[in-house]
mmCIF file of C-alpha atoms in Angstrom:
data_model
loop_
_atom_site.group_PDB
_atom_site.id
_atom_site.type_symbol
_atom_site.label_atom_id
_atom_site.label_comp_id
_atom_site.label_asym_id
_atom_site.label_seq_id
_atom_site.Cartn_x
_atom_site.Cartn_y
_atom_site.Cartn_z
ATOM 1 C CA MET A 180 -32.708 52.800 19.952
ATOM 2 C CA LEU A 181 -31.386 54.318 23.241
ATOM 3 C CA TYR A 182 -28.449 56.698 23.318
ATOM 4 C CA PHE A 183 -26.571 58.800 25.942
ATOM 5 C CA ILE A 184 -24.623 62.012 25.829
ATOM 6 C CA ALA A 185 -23.445 64.506 28.450
ATOM 7 C CA ASP A 186 -21.898 67.985 28.806
ATOM 8 C CA THR A 187 -23.057 69.387 25.372
ATOM 9 C CA HIS A 188 -22.900 72.839 26.846
ATOM 10 C CA PHE A 189 -24.871 74.342 23.920
ATOM 11 C CA SER A 190 -24.109 78.030 23.404
ATOM 12 C CA GLU A 191 -21.515 78.304 26.082
ATOM 13 C CA GLU A 192 -18.516 79.847 24.390
ATOM 14 C CA ASN A 193 -16.157 79.306 27.425
ATOM 15 C CA ILE A 194 -16.406 75.477 27.070
ATOM 16 C CA ILE A 195 -14.364 75.631 23.858
ATOM 17 C CA LEU A 196 -11.416 76.974 25.793
ATOM 18 C CA TYR A 197 -11.847 75.175 29.038
ATOM 19 C CA GLU A 198 -12.060 71.779 27.456
ATOM 20 C CA ASN A 199 -9.942 72.486 24.183
ATOM 21 C CA ARG A 200 -12.799 71.540 21.974
ATOM 22 C CA PRO A 201 -11.925 71.648 18.278
ATOM 23 C CA PHE A 202 -14.133 74.481 17.251
ATOM 24 C CA LYS A 203 -13.386 78.131 16.431
ATOM 25 C CA THR A 204 -16.764 79.560 17.526
ATOM 26 C CA VAL A 205 -19.665 78.570 19.663
ATOM 27 C CA GLN A 206 -21.888 78.519 16.491
ATOM 28 C CA GLU A 207 -19.604 76.014 14.760
ATOM 29 C CA MET A 208 -19.694 73.893 17.965
ATOM 30 C CA ASP A 209 -23.458 73.932 18.221
ATOM 31 C CA ARG A 210 -23.981 73.214 14.464
ATOM 32 C CA GLU A 211 -21.490 70.296 14.641
ATOM 33 C CA ILE A 212 -23.029 68.643 17.688
ATOM 34 C CA VAL A 213 -26.572 69.094 16.408
ATOM 35 C CA MET A 214 -25.533 67.483 13.020
ATOM 36 C CA ARG A 215 -23.700 64.648 14.616
ATOM 37 C CA TRP A 216 -26.781 64.105 16.849
ATOM 38 C CA ASN A 217 -29.152 63.949 14.022
ATOM 39 C CA ASN A 218 -26.943 61.830 11.889
ATOM 40 C CA THR A 219 -27.039 59.215 14.790
ATOM 41 C CA VAL A 220 -30.485 59.488 16.559
ATOM 42 C CA LYS A 221 -33.519 58.931 14.512
ATOM 43 C CA TYR A 222 -37.070 60.524 15.197
ATOM 44 C CA ASN A 223 -38.330 57.781 17.419
ATOM 45 C CA ASP A 224 -35.215 57.080 19.363
ATOM 46 C CA ILE A 225 -34.598 57.975 23.039
ATOM 47 C CA VAL A 226 -31.608 60.064 24.259
ATOM 48 C CA TYR A 227 -30.562 60.469 27.944
ATOM 49 C CA VAL A 228 -28.777 63.761 28.341
ATOM 50 C CA LEU A 229 -26.640 63.319 31.475
ATOM 51 C CA GLY A 230 -26.434 66.793 32.482
ATOM 52 C CA ASP A 231 -25.069 70.193 31.309
ATOM 53 C CA PHE A 232 -27.160 70.595 28.315
ATOM 54 C CA GLY A 233 -26.394 74.237 28.048
ATOM 55 C CA ALA A 234 -28.222 76.689 25.783
ATOM 56 C CA THR A 235 -29.464 78.693 28.771
ATOM 57 C CA GLY A 236 -32.578 80.706 27.836
ATOM 58 C CA ASN A 237 -32.555 79.030 24.336
ATOM 59 C CA GLU A 238 -33.149 75.484 25.253
ATOM 60 C CA LYS A 239 -36.376 75.240 23.461
ATOM 61 C CA ALA A 240 -34.927 76.348 20.141
ATOM 62 C CA VAL A 241 -31.984 73.853 20.502
ATOM 63 C CA LEU A 242 -34.189 70.946 21.583
ATOM 64 C CA SER A 243 -36.544 71.503 18.633
ATOM 65 C CA HIS A 244 -33.571 70.816 16.111
ATOM 66 C CA LEU A 245 -32.465 67.562 17.733
ATOM 67 C CA ASN A 246 -34.018 64.288 17.015
ATOM 68 C CA GLY A 247 -35.560 61.749 19.397
ATOM 69 C CA ASP A 248 -37.276 61.948 22.658
ATOM 70 C CA LYS A 249 -34.976 63.514 25.031
ATOM 71 C CA PHE A 250 -34.604 63.017 28.895
ATOM 72 C CA LEU A 251 -32.605 65.144 31.156
ATOM 73 C CA ILE A 252 -30.587 64.013 34.245
ATOM 74 C CA LYS A 253 -29.747 67.599 35.539
ATOM 75 C CA GLY A 254 -26.084 68.494 35.810
ATOM 76 C CA ASN A 255 -24.418 71.285 37.938
ATOM 77 C CA HIS A 256 -25.007 73.653 35.092
ATOM 78 C CA ASP A 257 -28.734 72.731 34.607
ATOM 79 C CA THR A 258 -29.929 75.369 37.206
ATOM 80 C CA ASN A 259 -33.492 75.991 36.066
ATOM 81 C CA SER A 260 -36.530 74.122 37.550
ATOM 82 C CA ASN A 261 -37.652 70.722 36.144
ATOM 83 C CA ILE A 262 -40.844 72.317 34.854
ATOM 84 C CA TYR A 263 -38.496 74.773 32.986
ATOM 85 C CA TYR A 264 -36.744 71.938 31.175
ATOM 86 C CA ARG A 265 -39.981 70.016 30.256
ATOM 87 C CA GLU A 266 -41.533 73.147 28.825
ATOM 88 C CA ALA A 267 -38.449 73.483 26.716
ATOM 89 C CA GLY A 268 -38.953 70.040 25.304
ATOM 90 C CA PHE A 269 -37.430 67.264 27.526
ATOM 91 C CA LYS A 270 -39.835 64.447 28.039
ATOM 92 C CA GLU A 271 -38.795 64.051 31.662
ATOM 93 C CA VAL A 272 -36.218 65.664 33.994
ATOM 94 C CA SER A 273 -34.715 64.385 37.072
ATOM 95 C CA GLY A 274 -32.509 66.314 39.596
ATOM 96 C CA LEU A 275 -31.265 62.771 41.071
ATOM 97 C CA PRO A 276 -29.679 59.667 39.512
ATOM 98 C CA VAL A 277 -31.966 57.195 37.819
ATOM 99 C CA ILE A 278 -31.650 53.650 37.763
ATOM 100 C CA LEU A 279 -32.198 52.045 34.312
ATOM 101 C CA ASP A 280 -32.854 48.135 33.900
ATOM 102 C CA SER A 281 -32.128 47.550 37.594
ATOM 103 C CA PHE A 282 -28.352 47.769 36.856
ATOM 104 C CA TRP A 283 -27.313 51.058 35.238
ATOM 105 C CA ILE A 284 -27.210 54.159 37.455
ATOM 106 C CA LEU A 285 -27.452 57.183 35.208
ATOM 107 C CA SER A 286 -26.069 60.358 36.860
ATOM 108 C CA HIS A 287 -24.292 63.535 35.837
ATOM 109 C CA GLU A 288 -21.355 63.173 38.095
ATOM 110 C CA PRO A 289 -19.575 59.797 38.652
ATOM 111 C CA LEU A 290 -20.818 57.663 41.341
ATOM 112 C CA TYR A 291 -18.826 55.293 43.604
ATOM 113 C CA VAL A 292 -19.345 51.779 42.572
ATOM 114 C CA ASN A 293 -17.162 48.751 43.082
ATOM 115 C CA LYS A 294 -17.036 45.042 42.019
ATOM 116 C CA ASN A 295 -19.032 43.928 44.938
ATOM 117 C CA MET A 296 -22.057 46.140 44.048
ATOM 118 C CA PRO A 297 -24.646 45.014 41.502
ATOM 119 C CA TYR A 298 -24.553 48.333 39.426
ATOM 120 C CA ALA A 299 -22.633 50.134 36.792
ATOM 121 C CA ASN A 300 -22.699 53.975 36.386
ATOM 122 C CA ILE A 301 -23.216 55.985 33.110
ATOM 123 C CA PHE A 302 -22.183 59.558 33.779
ATOM 124 C CA GLY A 303 -20.667 62.715 32.430
ATOM 125 C CA HIS A 304 -19.283 65.760 34.121
ATOM 126 C CA VAL A 305 -15.581 64.944 33.954
ATOM 127 C CA HIS A 306 -15.239 65.762 30.211
ATOM 128 C CA ASN A 307 -11.901 64.575 29.109
ATOM 129 C CA SER A 308 -10.142 64.560 32.632
ATOM 130 C CA PRO A 309 -7.355 61.965 32.596
ATOM 131 C CA VAL A 310 -8.357 61.044 36.181
ATOM 132 C CA PHE A 311 -11.162 58.952 34.776
ATOM 133 C CA LYS A 312 -11.055 56.170 32.215
ATOM 134 C CA THR A 313 -13.672 56.277 29.525
ATOM 135 C CA TYR A 314 -15.129 52.971 30.587
ATOM 136 C CA SER A 315 -14.476 49.957 32.817
ATOM 137 C CA SER A 316 -16.532 46.922 33.993
ATOM 138 C CA GLN A 317 -18.711 49.174 35.987
ATOM 139 C CA HIS A 318 -18.740 52.676 34.446
ATOM 140 C CA TYR A 319 -18.957 54.571 31.229
ATOM 141 C CA CYS A 320 -18.288 58.278 30.579
ATOM 142 C CA VAL A 321 -20.436 59.844 27.990
ATOM 143 C CA SER A 322 -19.066 63.426 28.095
ATOM 144 C CA VAL A 323 -19.044 64.580 24.447
ATOM 145 C CA GLU A 324 -15.289 64.854 24.246
ATOM 146 C CA ARG A 325 -15.105 61.058 24.786
ATOM 147 C CA THR A 326 -17.823 60.250 22.223
ATOM 148 C CA ASP A 327 -16.775 62.293 19.388
ATOM 149 C CA TYR A 328 -19.544 64.914 20.138
ATOM 150 C CA THR A 329 -22.122 62.307 19.219
ATOM 151 C CA PRO A 330 -24.772 60.333 21.321
ATOM 152 C CA LEU A 331 -23.585 56.812 22.074
ATOM 153 C CA ALA A 332 -25.701 53.874 21.609
ATOM 154 C CA PHE A 333 -26.643 51.904 24.800
ATOM 155 C CA GLU A 334 -25.593 48.622 23.035
ATOM 156 C CA GLU A 335 -22.134 49.969 22.410
ATOM 157 C CA ILE A 336 -21.787 50.909 26.215
ATOM 158 C CA ILE A 337 -23.071 47.444 27.200
ATOM 159 C CA SER A 338 -20.502 45.694 24.850
ATOM 160 C CA ARG A 339 -17.602 47.733 26.134
ATOM 161 C CA VAL A 340 -18.547 47.296 29.792
ATOM 162 C CA LYS A 341 -19.009 43.589 29.370
ATOM 163 C CA GLY A 342 -15.781 43.340 27.504
ATOM 164 C CA ASN A 343 -14.044 44.572 30.712
ATOM 165 C CA LEU A 344 -15.592 41.927 33.038
#
């Protein structure tokens, strides 16, 4: 199966305050996200992390506890080199948006798409900002605050986007 998640911000204590996350400590947050990830994602599944993975300096340790083959579309907080993230455990890393199945643009930040364009955008970055809806006929936000801190299955994204056509 294929999953998406964004803005995990592992080991970043300030994100709890900035985004009103329901955790008392960064250790509790990290444990809960790892548990929810592994309860959803199986060993042979694929997960696209759409930026802001976190765990700066500790990526390898965190990635070793997460199921699945992991691909990173870098976000504004993922400031190390692509080689660094590959050596930490990501299968592949991109600093640019990626097009999946000739229709889905995978990016960290939301991209402009309209009904006359043959694309839909899966993104993160905006966390729980009320300025952005979670999904529409041409986009889906997979920031962890919108996915119950759990990777979201591609089939669910497709179903919700198609339901808005």
